[in-house]
Coordinates of C-alpha atoms and ligand atoms in Angstrom, one line a residue:
M1 CA -4.7 25.7 50.4
K2 CA -3.0 28.4 52.3
V3 CA -3.6 30.1 55.1
K4 CA -3.5 33.3 53.9
Q5 CA -5.9 32.0 51.7
V6 CA -8.9 31.8 54.0
M7 CA -7.8 35.1 57.0
L8 CA -8.6 37.8 57.5
E9 CA -6.2 40.5 56.0
N10 CA -5.1 43.6 57.8
P11 CA -7.4 43.3 60.6
R12 CA -7.9 46.2 63.1
T13 CA -6.1 46.5 66.1
L14 CA -7.2 47.5 69.7
H15 CA -4.1 49.6 71.3
R16 CA -3.7 48.6 74.8
S17 CA -4.9 51.6 76.8
K18 CA -8.3 50.6 75.2
T19 CA -11.1 49.4 77.4
L20 CA -13.8 46.6 76.8
G21 CA -16.4 48.8 75.4
D22 CA -13.8 50.1 72.5
A23 CA -13.6 46.1 72.3
S24 CA -16.8 45.8 72.3
D25 CA -17.3 48.2 69.8
L26 CA -14.9 47.2 67.5
Y27 CA -16.3 43.7 67.1
K28 CA -19.6 45.6 66.3
Q29 CA -18.6 47.2 64.2
T30 CA -15.9 45.0 61.9
K31 CA -18.4 41.6 62.8
V32 CA -14.9 40.4 63.9
N33 CA -14.6 38.3 67.2
C34 CA -11.1 38.7 67.9
A35 CA -8.7 42.2 68.3
P36 CA -5.1 41.7 68.4
I37 CA -3.8 44.2 71.1
V38 CA -0.8 46.4 70.1
D39 CA 1.7 48.4 72.5
D40 CA 2.8 51.8 71.1
N41 CA 5.1 50.9 68.8
N42 CA 2.4 48.7 67.4
N43 CA 3.9 45.5 68.0
V44 CA 1.1 42.6 68.9
V45 CA 1.2 42.4 72.9
G46 CA -1.9 40.5 72.8
I47 CA -5.4 38.7 71.5
L48 CA -8.5 39.6 73.1
T49 CA -11.7 37.6 71.2
V50 CA -15.5 37.6 72.6
F51 CA -15.9 34.8 74.6
R52 CA -12.5 36.3 77.3
L53 CA -14.0 39.5 77.2
L54 CA -17.5 38.0 77.8
E55 CA -15.9 36.0 81.0
A56 CA -14.1 38.8 82.4
L57 CA -17.7 40.9 82.7
E58 CA -19.0 38.0 84.0
S59 CA -15.6 37.7 87.0
G60 CA -16.8 41.7 87.4
A61 CA -14.9 43.7 84.8
T62 CA -16.2 46.3 83.6
F63 CA -17.1 48.4 80.1
S64 CA -14.1 50.6 81.2
T65 CA -11.6 47.7 82.5
S66 CA -8.2 48.5 80.3
V67 CA -8.4 45.5 77.3
E68 CA -4.9 45.0 79.1
E69 CA -5.8 43.6 82.4
V70 CA -8.3 40.4 80.2
M71 CA -6.5 40.1 76.9
D72 CA -5.2 36.8 76.2
R73 CA -0.3 37.4 76.4
N74 CA 0.0 33.9 75.2
L75 CA 0.3 34.3 71.3
Q76 CA -0.9 31.8 69.2
I77 CA 1.2 32.9 65.6
I78 CA 1.3 31.2 62.5
N79 CA 3.4 32.0 59.2
E80 CA 0.7 32.9 56.2
D81 CA 2.5 30.1 54.1
T82 CA 1.0 27.7 56.1
N83 CA -1.1 25.3 55.1
F84 CA -4.4 25.2 56.3
S85 CA -4.1 21.6 56.7
Q86 CA -1.6 21.8 59.6
I87 CA -3.8 24.3 61.6
R88 CA -7.1 22.6 61.3
H89 CA -6.7 21.4 65.5
K90 CA -5.8 24.8 66.7
P91 CA -8.3 27.4 68.6
I92 CA -9.0 29.5 65.3
D93 CA -10.1 32.4 67.1
R94 CA -7.0 33.6 68.8
L95 CA -4.4 33.1 66.2
L96 CA -2.3 35.7 64.8
I97 CA -1.1 35.4 61.1
F98 CA 2.1 36.9 60.4
N99 CA 3.6 37.2 57.2
R100 CA 7.0 36.5 56.0
N101 CA 8.7 39.5 57.8
N102 CA 7.3 39.0 60.4
Q103 CA 4.7 41.5 61.0
L104 CA 0.9 41.1 61.6
S105 CA -0.9 40.4 58.3
G106 CA -4.5 38.5 58.9
V107 CA -6.5 36.5 62.1
L108 CA -8.7 33.6 61.4
T109 CA -12.0 34.9 62.2
R110 CA -14.4 31.6 61.9
I111 CA -17.0 33.3 59.7
D112 CA -14.6 34.9 56.8
L113 CA -13.5 31.2 57.8
I114 CA -16.3 29.3 56.5
N115 CA -16.8 32.0 53.8
K116 CA -13.5 31.7 52.1
V117 CA -13.8 28.0 52.7
H118 CA -17.3 27.6 50.9
K119 CA -15.3 29.6 48.2
A120 CA -12.9 27.4 47.8
L121 CA -15.3 24.9 47.9
E122 CA -17.5 26.5 45.0
N123 CA -13.9 27.3 42.5
T124 CA -13.3 23.5 42.9
E125 CA -16.1 22.6 42.6
D126 CA -15.9 25.1 38.9
K127 CA -12.6 23.3 38.3
L128 CA -13.4 19.8 39.2
A129 CA -16.1 20.3 36.1
E130 CA -13.5 22.1 34.1
A131 CA -11.3 19.3 34.7
F132 CA -14.2 16.6 34.4
E133 CA -14.8 18.6 29.9
T134 CA -11.7 18.9 29.7
N135 CA -10.7 14.8 30.1
K136 CA -13.8 14.1 28.8
K137 CA -12.5 15.9 26.0
L138 CA -9.3 14.6 25.9
K139 CA -11.0 11.0 26.1
S140 CA -13.0 11.6 22.7
I141 CA -9.5 12.6 20.8
I142 CA -7.9 9.8 22.0
E143 CA -10.9 8.0 20.8
A144 CA -11.8 9.8 17.8
S145 CA -7.8 8.4 16.7
Y146 CA -7.5 6.6 14.1
D147 CA -4.2 5.1 15.1
G148 CA -4.5 2.8 18.1
I149 CA -3.3 4.4 21.1
I150 CA -1.8 2.8 24.4
V151 CA -1.2 4.5 27.6
V152 CA 0.8 2.8 29.7
D153 CA 2.6 4.2 33.0
K154 CA 5.9 3.4 34.0
Y155 CA 5.9 0.2 35.3
G156 CA 4.7 -0.9 32.2
I157 CA 1.1 -1.7 32.9
V158 CA -1.6 -0.7 30.5
Q159 CA -3.7 2.5 31.7
M160 CA -5.9 2.5 28.6
V161 CA -6.5 1.9 25.6
N162 CA -8.5 3.4 22.1
S163 CA -11.0 1.2 20.2
S164 CA -8.8 1.0 17.6
Y165 CA -6.2 -0.3 19.3
F166 CA -9.2 -3.6 19.1
R167 CA -8.9 -3.4 15.6
L168 CA -5.2 -4.6 16.1
Q169 CA -6.2 -7.3 18.4
T170 CA -7.9 -10.2 17.3
S171 CA -8.7 -11.6 20.9
L172 CA -11.2 -10.2 23.4
H173 CA -8.5 -9.7 26.0
E174 CA -9.1 -6.5 28.2
P175 CA -5.5 -5.0 28.1
N176 CA -6.8 -2.4 31.2
G177 CA -4.7 -3.1 33.6
K178 CA -2.3 -5.3 32.5
S179 CA 0.8 -5.8 32.4
L180 CA 2.2 -4.5 28.5
S181 CA 3.9 -7.8 27.7
D182 CA 0.7 -9.3 27.9
I183 CA -1.2 -7.9 24.7
P184 CA -2.2 -10.3 22.1
L185 CA -0.7 -8.6 19.3
E186 CA 2.0 -9.8 16.7
C187 CA 4.5 -7.0 17.8
C188 CA 3.8 -7.4 21.4
H189 CA 7.7 -7.5 21.4
Q190 CA 8.3 -4.4 19.9
I191 CA 6.2 -2.3 21.3
N192 CA 7.5 -3.3 24.9
K193 CA 11.5 -3.1 23.1
V194 CA 9.6 0.5 21.9
F195 CA 8.3 1.0 25.5
Q196 CA 11.9 0.3 27.5
E197 CA 13.6 2.4 24.8
V198 CA 11.4 5.1 25.8
L199 CA 11.9 5.1 29.4
Q200 CA 15.6 5.2 29.1
K201 CA 15.9 8.2 26.6
R202 CA 13.0 9.7 27.5
K203 CA 12.1 11.1 24.1
V204 CA 10.0 9.8 21.5
V205 CA 11.1 6.1 19.9
F206 CA 10.1 4.8 16.6
D207 CA 9.7 1.0 15.4
R208 CA 7.9 -0.9 12.6
F209 CA 6.7 -4.3 12.2
R210 CA 6.1 -6.1 9.8
G211 CA 4.3 -9.2 9.9
K212 CA 2.1 -11.8 7.9
D213 CA -0.1 -10.7 4.6
F214 CA 1.0 -7.7 4.0
S215 CA 0.7 -5.6 8.0
E216 CA 2.7 -3.4 8.8
L217 CA 2.8 -1.0 11.7
A218 CA 4.3 2.0 12.6
I219 CA 5.3 2.0 16.1
T220 CA 5.9 5.5 17.9
G221 CA 6.5 6.1 22.3
S222 CA 6.4 9.1 23.5
P223 CA 7.1 9.8 27.4
V224 CA 4.9 12.4 29.5
L225 CA 7.5 13.7 31.7
D226 CA 7.1 15.1 35.2
E227 CA 8.2 17.9 36.4
Q228 CA 11.5 16.4 37.5
N229 CA 12.1 15.4 33.7
H230 CA 10.9 11.5 34.7
P231 CA 8.5 9.4 32.9
T232 CA 5.2 8.5 34.5
L233 CA 3.4 7.5 31.3
V234 CA 4.6 6.2 27.9
V235 CA 1.8 7.4 24.9
I236 CA 1.9 4.3 22.3
G237 CA 1.1 5.0 19.1
L238 CA -0.2 2.0 16.3
R239 CA -0.5 2.8 12.8
D240 CA -1.6 0.4 10.4
Y241 CA -0.6 0.2 7.4
T242 CA -1.6 -2.9 6.1
E243 CA -4.6 -1.7 4.1
L244 CA -2.3 1.1 3.4
N245 CA -0.4 -1.7 1.3
K246 CA -2.9 -3.9 0.4
I247 CA -4.1 -1.0 -1.6
K248 CA -0.5 -0.6 -3.0
L249 CA -0.9 -3.2 -4.4
Q250 CA -3.7 -3.6 -6.0
S251 CA -3.0 -0.1 -7.8
A252 CA 0.2 -1.8 -8.6
R253 CA -1.3 -5.1 -10.2
Y254 CA -3.7 -2.5 -11.6
S255 CA -0.7 -0.6 -13.1
Q256 CA 0.9 -3.9 -14.2
E257 CA -2.0 -4.9 -16.5
L258 CA -3.2 -1.5 -18.2
K259 CA 0.5 -2.0 -19.0
S260 CA 0.1 -5.0 -20.9
L261 CA -3.8 -4.8 -22.1
R262 CA -2.1 -1.3 -23.5
T263 CA 0.6 -2.8 -25.9
K264 CA -0.8 -5.8 -26.7
D265 CA -3.9 -6.1 -28.8
Q266 CA -7.0 -7.6 -28.5
K267 CA -6.3 -11.3 -27.2
E268 CA -9.1 -12.8 -29.5
L269 CA -8.9 -16.7 -30.1
I270 CA -9.4 -17.6 -34.6
F271 CA -9.0 -21.3 -34.9
H272 CA -10.5 -23.0 -38.0
D273 CA -7.8 -26.0 -38.1
T274 CA -8.3 -29.4 -37.0
A275 CA -4.7 -29.3 -34.9
M276 CA -5.8 -26.2 -33.4
E277 CA -9.6 -28.0 -32.6
L278 CA -7.5 -30.2 -30.4
V279 CA -5.4 -27.4 -28.7
V280 CA -8.1 -25.1 -27.7
Q281 CA -10.1 -28.7 -26.2
K282 CA -6.9 -29.5 -24.0
V283 CA -7.1 -25.6 -23.5
L284 CA -10.4 -25.7 -22.4
R285 CA -10.2 -29.0 -19.9
V286 CA -6.9 -27.8 -18.0
A287 CA -7.9 -24.2 -17.6
E288 CA -10.9 -26.1 -14.8
V289 CA -7.8 -27.1 -13.1
D290 CA -5.2 -25.0 -11.3
S291 CA -2.3 -27.2 -13.1
T292 CA 0.6 -25.7 -14.3
V293 CA 1.1 -25.2 -17.6
L294 CA 3.7 -25.3 -20.8
L295 CA 3.0 -23.8 -24.1
T296 CA 5.3 -24.8 -25.9
G297 CA 5.9 -23.6 -29.6
E298 CA 7.6 -21.7 -32.1
S299 CA 8.1 -17.7 -32.0
G300 CA 4.9 -16.0 -32.6
V301 CA 2.6 -19.0 -33.0
G302 CA 0.2 -17.7 -30.2
K303 CA 1.6 -19.3 -26.9
E304 CA 0.5 -16.2 -24.7
V305 CA -3.0 -15.4 -26.4
I306 CA -3.3 -19.6 -25.6
A307 CA -2.4 -18.9 -21.2
R308 CA -4.5 -15.6 -21.6
T309 CA -8.0 -17.7 -23.1
I310 CA -6.5 -20.1 -19.8
H311 CA -6.9 -17.6 -17.6
N312 CA -9.8 -16.1 -19.4
S313 CA -11.6 -19.6 -18.4
S314 CA -10.2 -20.8 -15.6
T315 CA -12.0 -19.9 -11.8
R316 CA -9.2 -17.2 -11.4
A317 CA -10.6 -15.3 -14.2
E318 CA -11.2 -12.4 -12.3
G319 CA -7.9 -12.4 -10.1
P320 CA -4.6 -10.6 -12.0
F321 CA -3.3 -12.0 -15.3
I322 CA 0.8 -10.4 -14.9
E323 CA 3.1 -11.5 -17.4
I324 CA 6.9 -11.2 -17.3
N325 CA 9.3 -12.4 -20.3
C326 CA 11.7 -13.5 -19.0
G327 CA 14.0 -13.2 -21.6
A328 CA 12.8 -9.3 -21.7
I329 CA 14.1 -8.5 -19.4
P330 CA 17.8 -7.4 -18.4
E331 CA 19.6 -10.6 -15.7
N332 CA 20.3 -8.1 -12.5
L333 CA 17.3 -6.7 -12.6
L334 CA 15.0 -10.3 -13.4
E335 CA 15.1 -11.0 -9.5
S336 CA 13.9 -8.2 -7.8
E337 CA 10.9 -7.8 -11.1
L338 CA 10.1 -11.5 -9.9
F339 CA 10.5 -11.6 -6.3
G340 CA 10.4 -7.5 -5.2
Y341 CA 12.2 -5.6 -3.1
E342 CA 12.0 -3.9 0.5
K343 CA 12.4 0.1 0.7
G344 CA 16.3 0.5 0.4
A345 CA 17.6 -3.5 -0.2
F346 CA 19.7 -2.3 -2.8
T347 CA 21.5 1.5 -4.4
G348 CA 18.9 2.6 -6.7
A349 CA 16.4 0.9 -5.4
N350 CA 11.8 2.5 -4.8
K351 CA 12.6 4.2 -1.8
E352 CA 9.2 2.5 -0.7
G353 CA 10.3 -0.7 -1.9
K354 CA 8.2 -3.0 -4.7
P355 CA 6.2 -6.0 -5.1
G356 CA 7.5 -8.3 -7.6
M357 CA 5.1 -9.8 -10.5
M358 CA 5.0 -12.9 -8.4
E359 CA 3.1 -10.8 -5.3
L360 CA 1.4 -9.0 -8.2
A361 CA -0.2 -12.2 -9.4
N362 CA -1.7 -13.3 -6.0
G363 CA -4.8 -15.2 -6.4
G364 CA -4.6 -15.0 -10.4
T365 CA -2.3 -15.9 -12.7
L366 CA 1.6 -15.6 -13.6
F367 CA 2.4 -16.1 -17.0
L368 CA 6.6 -16.4 -17.5
D369 CA 6.7 -16.1 -21.5
E370 CA 10.5 -17.5 -22.6
V371 CA 10.7 -19.5 -20.0
G372 CA 14.2 -21.0 -21.2
D373 CA 16.0 -17.3 -20.4
L374 CA 15.7 -18.0 -17.0
P375 CA 19.1 -17.5 -15.4
L376 CA 20.3 -20.6 -13.9
T377 CA 20.7 -18.8 -9.7
L378 CA 16.6 -17.8 -10.5
Q379 CA 15.1 -21.2 -11.8
V380 CA 16.5 -22.7 -8.1
K381 CA 14.6 -19.5 -6.5
L382 CA 11.7 -19.8 -8.8
L383 CA 11.6 -23.8 -8.1
R384 CA 11.6 -23.0 -4.0
A385 CA 9.0 -20.4 -4.5
L386 CA 6.7 -22.4 -6.3
Q387 CA 7.3 -25.6 -3.6
E388 CA 6.6 -24.0 -0.8
Q389 CA 3.9 -21.4 -2.1
E390 CA 5.9 -18.4 -0.3
I391 CA 8.7 -16.0 -1.5
Y392 CA 10.7 -13.4 0.2
R393 CA 11.1 -9.5 -1.3
I394 CA 14.9 -9.1 -1.8
G395 CA 15.6 -7.8 1.9
G396 CA 12.7 -8.7 3.9
R397 CA 12.4 -11.1 6.4
N398 CA 8.7 -12.3 6.4
A399 CA 7.1 -14.3 4.2
I400 CA 4.8 -13.6 1.9
K401 CA 2.2 -16.4 0.7
L402 CA 1.8 -17.2 -2.4
D403 CA -1.7 -18.4 -4.3
I404 CA -0.7 -18.3 -8.2
R405 CA -1.2 -20.6 -10.9
I406 CA 2.0 -20.4 -13.4
L407 CA 2.0 -20.6 -17.0
A408 CA 5.3 -20.8 -18.6
A409 CA 5.8 -20.2 -22.5
T410 CA 9.2 -21.3 -24.5
N411 CA 10.3 -22.0 -28.5
K412 CA 13.3 -23.2 -26.8
D413 CA 14.3 -27.2 -26.3
L414 CA 14.1 -27.4 -23.3
E415 CA 14.9 -31.1 -22.1
K416 CA 18.2 -30.7 -24.8
M417 CA 18.7 -27.6 -22.6
I418 CA 19.0 -29.8 -19.1
V419 CA 21.4 -31.5 -21.4
E420 CA 23.3 -28.9 -21.7
K421 CA 22.7 -28.3 -18.0
K422 CA 21.2 -24.9 -19.1
F423 CA 18.0 -25.5 -18.0
R424 CA 17.4 -27.3 -14.5
E425 CA 15.5 -30.5 -14.7
D426 CA 13.6 -30.3 -11.7
L427 CA 11.7 -27.0 -12.6
Y428 CA 10.9 -28.6 -15.6
Y429 CA 9.3 -31.0 -14.2
R430 CA 7.8 -28.7 -12.0
L431 CA 6.5 -26.7 -15.0
N432 CA 5.8 -29.4 -17.5
V433 CA 2.5 -31.0 -15.6
V434 CA 0.4 -30.4 -18.3
P435 CA 2.4 -29.8 -21.6
I436 CA 0.9 -27.9 -24.9
H437 CA 2.2 -27.8 -27.5
I438 CA 1.2 -25.2 -30.5
P439 CA 2.2 -26.1 -33.6
P440 CA 3.1 -23.4 -36.3
L441 CA 0.8 -21.8 -39.0
R442 CA 3.1 -24.2 -41.1
E443 CA 1.3 -27.0 -40.5
R444 CA -2.6 -25.8 -40.0
K445 CA -2.8 -24.1 -43.1
S446 CA -7.0 -23.7 -42.7
D447 CA -6.2 -21.6 -39.8
I448 CA -4.0 -19.3 -42.6
L449 CA -7.6 -18.0 -43.8
P450 CA -9.8 -17.1 -40.7
L451 CA -6.6 -15.4 -39.6
A452 CA -5.5 -12.8 -42.2
M453 CA -9.2 -12.3 -42.6
H454 CA -9.4 -11.5 -39.0
F455 CA -6.6 -9.3 -39.2
L456 CA -8.0 -7.9 -41.8
E457 CA -11.0 -6.6 -40.4
R458 CA -8.7 -5.6 -37.5
F459 CA -6.4 -2.8 -39.7
N460 CA -9.5 -1.6 -41.6
L461 CA -11.1 -0.8 -38.8
K462 CA -8.2 0.6 -37.6
Y463 CA -7.6 2.4 -39.7
N464 CA -10.7 3.1 -41.5
F465 CA -10.1 1.0 -44.9
R466 CA -12.1 -1.3 -46.9
K467 CA -9.1 -2.9 -48.0
S468 CA -9.1 -6.5 -49.1
F469 CA -7.1 -9.8 -51.3
S470 CA -7.2 -10.7 -54.7
S471 CA -8.0 -14.7 -54.8
E472 CA -4.2 -14.7 -55.8
V473 CA -3.0 -13.3 -52.5
C474 CA -5.3 -15.7 -50.7
K475 CA -3.3 -18.4 -52.7
L476 CA -0.5 -17.2 -52.6
F477 CA -0.8 -16.6 -47.9
E478 CA -1.9 -20.5 -48.1
K479 CA 1.2 -21.6 -49.9
Y480 CA 3.6 -19.3 -47.7
S481 CA 5.7 -20.9 -44.7
W482 CA 5.0 -18.5 -42.3
P483 CA 8.7 -18.9 -40.4
G484 CA 7.3 -15.9 -38.2
N485 CA 3.3 -18.3 -37.7
V486 CA 1.0 -15.9 -36.9
R487 CA 2.4 -12.3 -35.9
E488 CA 4.2 -12.2 -39.4
L489 CA 0.7 -12.8 -40.9
A490 CA -0.8 -10.1 -38.4
N491 CA 2.3 -7.7 -39.1
L492 CA 2.7 -8.5 -43.2
V493 CA -1.4 -8.0 -43.6
E494 CA -1.2 -4.5 -41.3
R495 CA 1.7 -3.4 -43.5
L496 CA -0.2 -4.4 -47.0
V497 CA -3.5 -2.1 -45.4
I498 CA -1.3 0.7 -44.5
M499 CA 0.5 0.4 -47.7
T500 CA -1.7 -0.6 -50.7
E501 CA -2.8 2.3 -52.4
Q502 CA -5.4 0.9 -53.9
D503 CA -9.2 -1.0 -52.6
I504 CA -8.1 -4.6 -53.6
I505 CA -4.8 -5.8 -52.8
Y506 CA -2.5 -7.5 -55.0
P507 CA 0.2 -10.4 -55.3
D508 CA 2.5 -7.6 -56.9
Q509 CA 1.7 -5.8 -52.9
L510 CA 3.8 -8.2 -51.5
P511 CA 7.1 -8.2 -49.9
E512 CA 10.2 -9.6 -52.3
T513 CA 11.4 -12.2 -49.2
F514 CA 7.9 -13.8 -49.1
L515 CA 7.6 -13.9 -53.5
K516 CA 11.4 -15.4 -53.5
Q517 CA 10.0 -18.4 -51.4
H518 CA 7.7 -19.3 -54.5
T519 CA 9.9 -18.1 -57.0
T520 CA 14.0 -18.8 -56.5
G521 CA 15.2 -21.9 -56.9
S522 CA 15.9 -22.9 -60.6
M523 CA 12.0 -22.5 -60.6
Q524 CA 11.5 -25.9 -58.2
I525 CA 7.3 -26.1 -58.2
E526 CA 6.6 -27.1 -54.4
I527 CA 3.6 -29.0 -54.7
D528 CA 1.4 -29.9 -51.5
K529 CA -1.9 -30.8 -52.8
I530 CA -3.5 -32.0 -56.1
I531 CA -5.4 -28.3 -57.2
P532 CA -6.6 -28.1 -60.8
L533 CA -4.2 -27.9 -64.3
K534 CA -6.1 -24.5 -65.0
D535 CA -5.3 -22.7 -61.6
A536 CA -1.8 -24.0 -61.6
R537 CA -1.1 -22.7 -64.4
E538 CA -3.1 -19.1 -63.7
Q539 CA -0.8 -19.5 -59.7
V540 CA 2.8 -19.7 -61.9
E541 CA 2.1 -17.0 -64.5
T542 CA 1.1 -14.7 -62.1
E543 CA 4.6 -15.4 -59.8
L544 CA 6.3 -15.2 -62.8
I545 CA 4.9 -12.7 -64.5
I546 CA 5.4 -10.5 -61.3
K547 CA 8.5 -11.6 -60.6
A548 CA 8.8 -10.0 -64.2
F549 CA 7.5 -7.1 -63.6
K550 CA 9.7 -6.4 -60.1
E551 CA 13.2 -7.7 -62.0
Y552 CA 12.8 -5.6 -65.5
G553 CA 10.8 -2.5 -64.4
S554 CA 9.3 -2.5 -67.9
L555 CA 6.6 -3.8 -69.7
R556 CA 8.5 -4.4 -72.8
R557 CA 11.5 -6.5 -71.0
A558 CA 9.6 -8.2 -68.7
G559 CA 7.2 -9.5 -72.0
E560 CA 10.8 -10.3 -73.8
A561 CA 12.4 -12.6 -70.6
L562 CA 8.7 -14.2 -70.9
G563 CA 8.8 -14.8 -74.3
V564 CA 5.7 -12.4 -75.3
A565 CA 4.8 -9.4 -76.7
H566 CA 4.1 -6.7 -74.8
S567 CA 0.5 -6.6 -75.3
T568 CA 0.3 -9.7 -74.8
L569 CA 1.9 -9.3 -72.0
L570 CA -0.3 -6.6 -70.6
R571 CA -3.6 -8.3 -71.4
K572 CA -2.2 -11.7 -69.6
A573 CA -1.2 -9.2 -66.0
R574 CA -4.7 -8.1 -66.5
S575 CA -7.0 -11.0 -66.7
L576 CA -4.9 -12.2 -63.5
G577 CA -5.8 -9.4 -61.5
I578 CA -1.9 -8.2 -61.3
H579 CA -1.8 -4.5 -61.5
Y580 CA 1.7 -2.5 -63.7
E581 CA 2.3 0.7 -63.2
D582 CA 4.5 1.9 -66.3
Ligands
LIG601 N1 -4.9 -18.2 -32.8 C1 -5.0 -16.9 -32.9 N2 -5.6 -16.1 -33.1 C2 -5.6 -14.4 -32.9 N3 -4.7 -14.0 -32.7 C3 -3.0 -14.8 -32.5 C4 -3.8 -16.1 -32.4 N4 -2.7 -16.6 -32.8 C5 -1.4 -15.6 -32.1 N5 -2.0 -14.3 -32.3 C6 -1.7 -12.8 -32.5 O1 -0.1 -13.5 -32.8 C7 0.8 -12.6 -32.7 C8 1.6 -13.1 -31.8 O2 1.0 -14.3 -30.8 P1 1.4 -14.6 -29.2 O3 2.6 -13.1 -28.5 O4 0.8 -15.3 -28.8 O5 3.1 -15.9 -30.0 P2 4.2 -16.3 -29.2 O6 3.8 -17.8 -29.2 O7 3.2 -16.5 -27.3 O8 5.0 -15.9 -29.8 P3 6.4 -15.7 -28.8 O9 7.0 -17.2 -28.8 O10 7.5 -14.7 -30.1 O11 6.2 -14.7 -27.1 C9 -0.2 -11.6 -31.4 O12 -0.8 -10.7 -31.6 C10 -1.4 -12.5 -31.2 O13 -2.5 -11.9 -31.1

C-alpha cells in the first residue's frame, strides 16, 4: 500500500503570520491534528501539531502568539509513492507528503489513517473472498475435466492433481508435494520428458504414449509464465484414449463380422450320411477344448460351415468369429490384414492405423481359410505369433497379447507342399493339432438329397416359389459326382428354382455338363448299386430321351435316332415325366 492511498489529500495550510487561535480554529473545522505552515511563496516552512500547540500554551504562550514562534521546523518529508510499510515507525502526525514535483500533496492524520486502513482492509477482505471464489471455481473446473491434470512447479514438484488423474494411477500413491519423476504411471518417463521440454521451450509440448492392452495417452504440457516470461508452473494434461481404442476395435470387429454375415448364407449344418456323422461327432468333441484344428477337404465340402459350428459350440461362442481367406487377399496386403498397422506405417495406410484380423479375433476364433496359400514369409510371422501369443502391428512398438483360437482350412495337400518347400513343416504341426477331414459329397451320397431339399426350401422361400424336384431329378442328383461338392449343389438348386418355368423340375432342366456325365462315353453305364431292373430301364430311357431331345431339337428326328415312332416317343417321354416343347 502506497502512502498516497492513506494520506489526507490537499490539507489546509496556515500562513506563518497566523496565531495559535487561528490554528486552533483550523483544527476544529477540519478535524485534522496538524497543519503545514507556509511562507509568502507558499513554501512549507514548518508544521504545527495539536500536541505542540498544547505544549506551547502550557509553557505560557497565548492564542495570539504567532504560529511561527512555536511551529516545528524539523520537517519530515515523505514522497507520496513511498510504501506505507516503510514509514510505520515514523511520527505519523508530523509527516508531510510531497508529490514528484516536490509540492505538498498531503499529510497523515491518525483518524484518516485508521479510516483508510479500515477501508483498505475491507477491500482486501472482499478481494480475498473473490479470490477464494475464483480459486474454488478454478478447482472445480480442473476437477470436472475428464482428462487427468497434474500441476507441477518449475522444480518438478507436483502441486496438485485432479481426481481424473487417479483413474490412470492404479496404486494409492499421493503425488502432491512429491517429485514428478516418482508418479507411479506407466508413462512417467514420457511425462517427465514433456515437463523438461516445456521448461526449455516455454511453450506447449505434445507427446503420445502407447502401452499394454490398447492403452494410449495423449500427453500435453503447457507452461504458466511469469511477467519475465519464465515458467513458474507446468500444467500436464493426460487424455486417455484406451476406452476409445477398445470401442474402435469392437466396432471394427462388428463391421467385420457383419460383412461376413452379409456375404454368407445361413450356416446351418445339414448331414445324414454316417461318414458325416463321424465328422460331426469329432467336431463337437473338439469344440469343447481350445485346440487348433486343421480342416481338410475338397473345395466346397463345407469346411467353413464346420469351422463356424466348432466356434458356435465352443466356450468362445460369444466372442468374435473372424475369417480371413489367405488365398483371396493380395500377398502385399495380407500382412497388414492379419497383423494391422499403426498410423503412418506405410504410404497409403489409413491415417488412424488399423487393427488386424488377429487383433479383431481376440477373445474369439480366427479362421484361416485356404491356409495353404499363405506366403512363406507370413508363415514365419504367423508361427511366431501363435507360439508367443502376441503380435506387433506393422510399425508398432507395443506387443498386443492374443487370446484366440485358431481354426485353419485347406483343400491343398500340405504334406506335399512341405516336401516341395512351399509350406513350413513347423507351422503345419502347429496347425494340425487336431485334423478333421471332410469327405467329398460323392463319398457321402445319402447327404445329397437332404442337402438338395434344404437348398430347395431355402431358395423357394427366398424367391417366393413352390418348386419341387421330379423323382428322376432326385435320382440323377444321387448319381452325379459333384466335383464342386455342396457349393455346386447349392448353386445348381438356386439356378433351377429361378430358371424353371413350371413348378416341377424335370431332368431336361439340368445343365448340359450335368447330363454329359451320365450320357457320354459310348453309352458306358456306371453301376454303383443294385436297383430293380425296371428302375434301371427307366433311368437309361430318361437320359437317352433327354439327350435326343436336346441334340435333335424335333420329336420326329429324335424318334428316328432312338428307333421309335415320334408318337411312341412322346408317350414314353410323358410317362417318364419328361417335359417336351416343340
Ligand atoms: N453340411 C452342410 N450343410 C449346409 N450347407 C452346407 C454344408 N456344407 C456346405 N454347405 C454350403 O455349401 C457352400 C460351400 O461351403 P463352404 O464354404 O463351407 O465350403 P469350403 O469347404 O469352405 O469351400 P472352400 O474350400 O472353397 O472355401 C456354402 O454355401 C455352405 O453354406
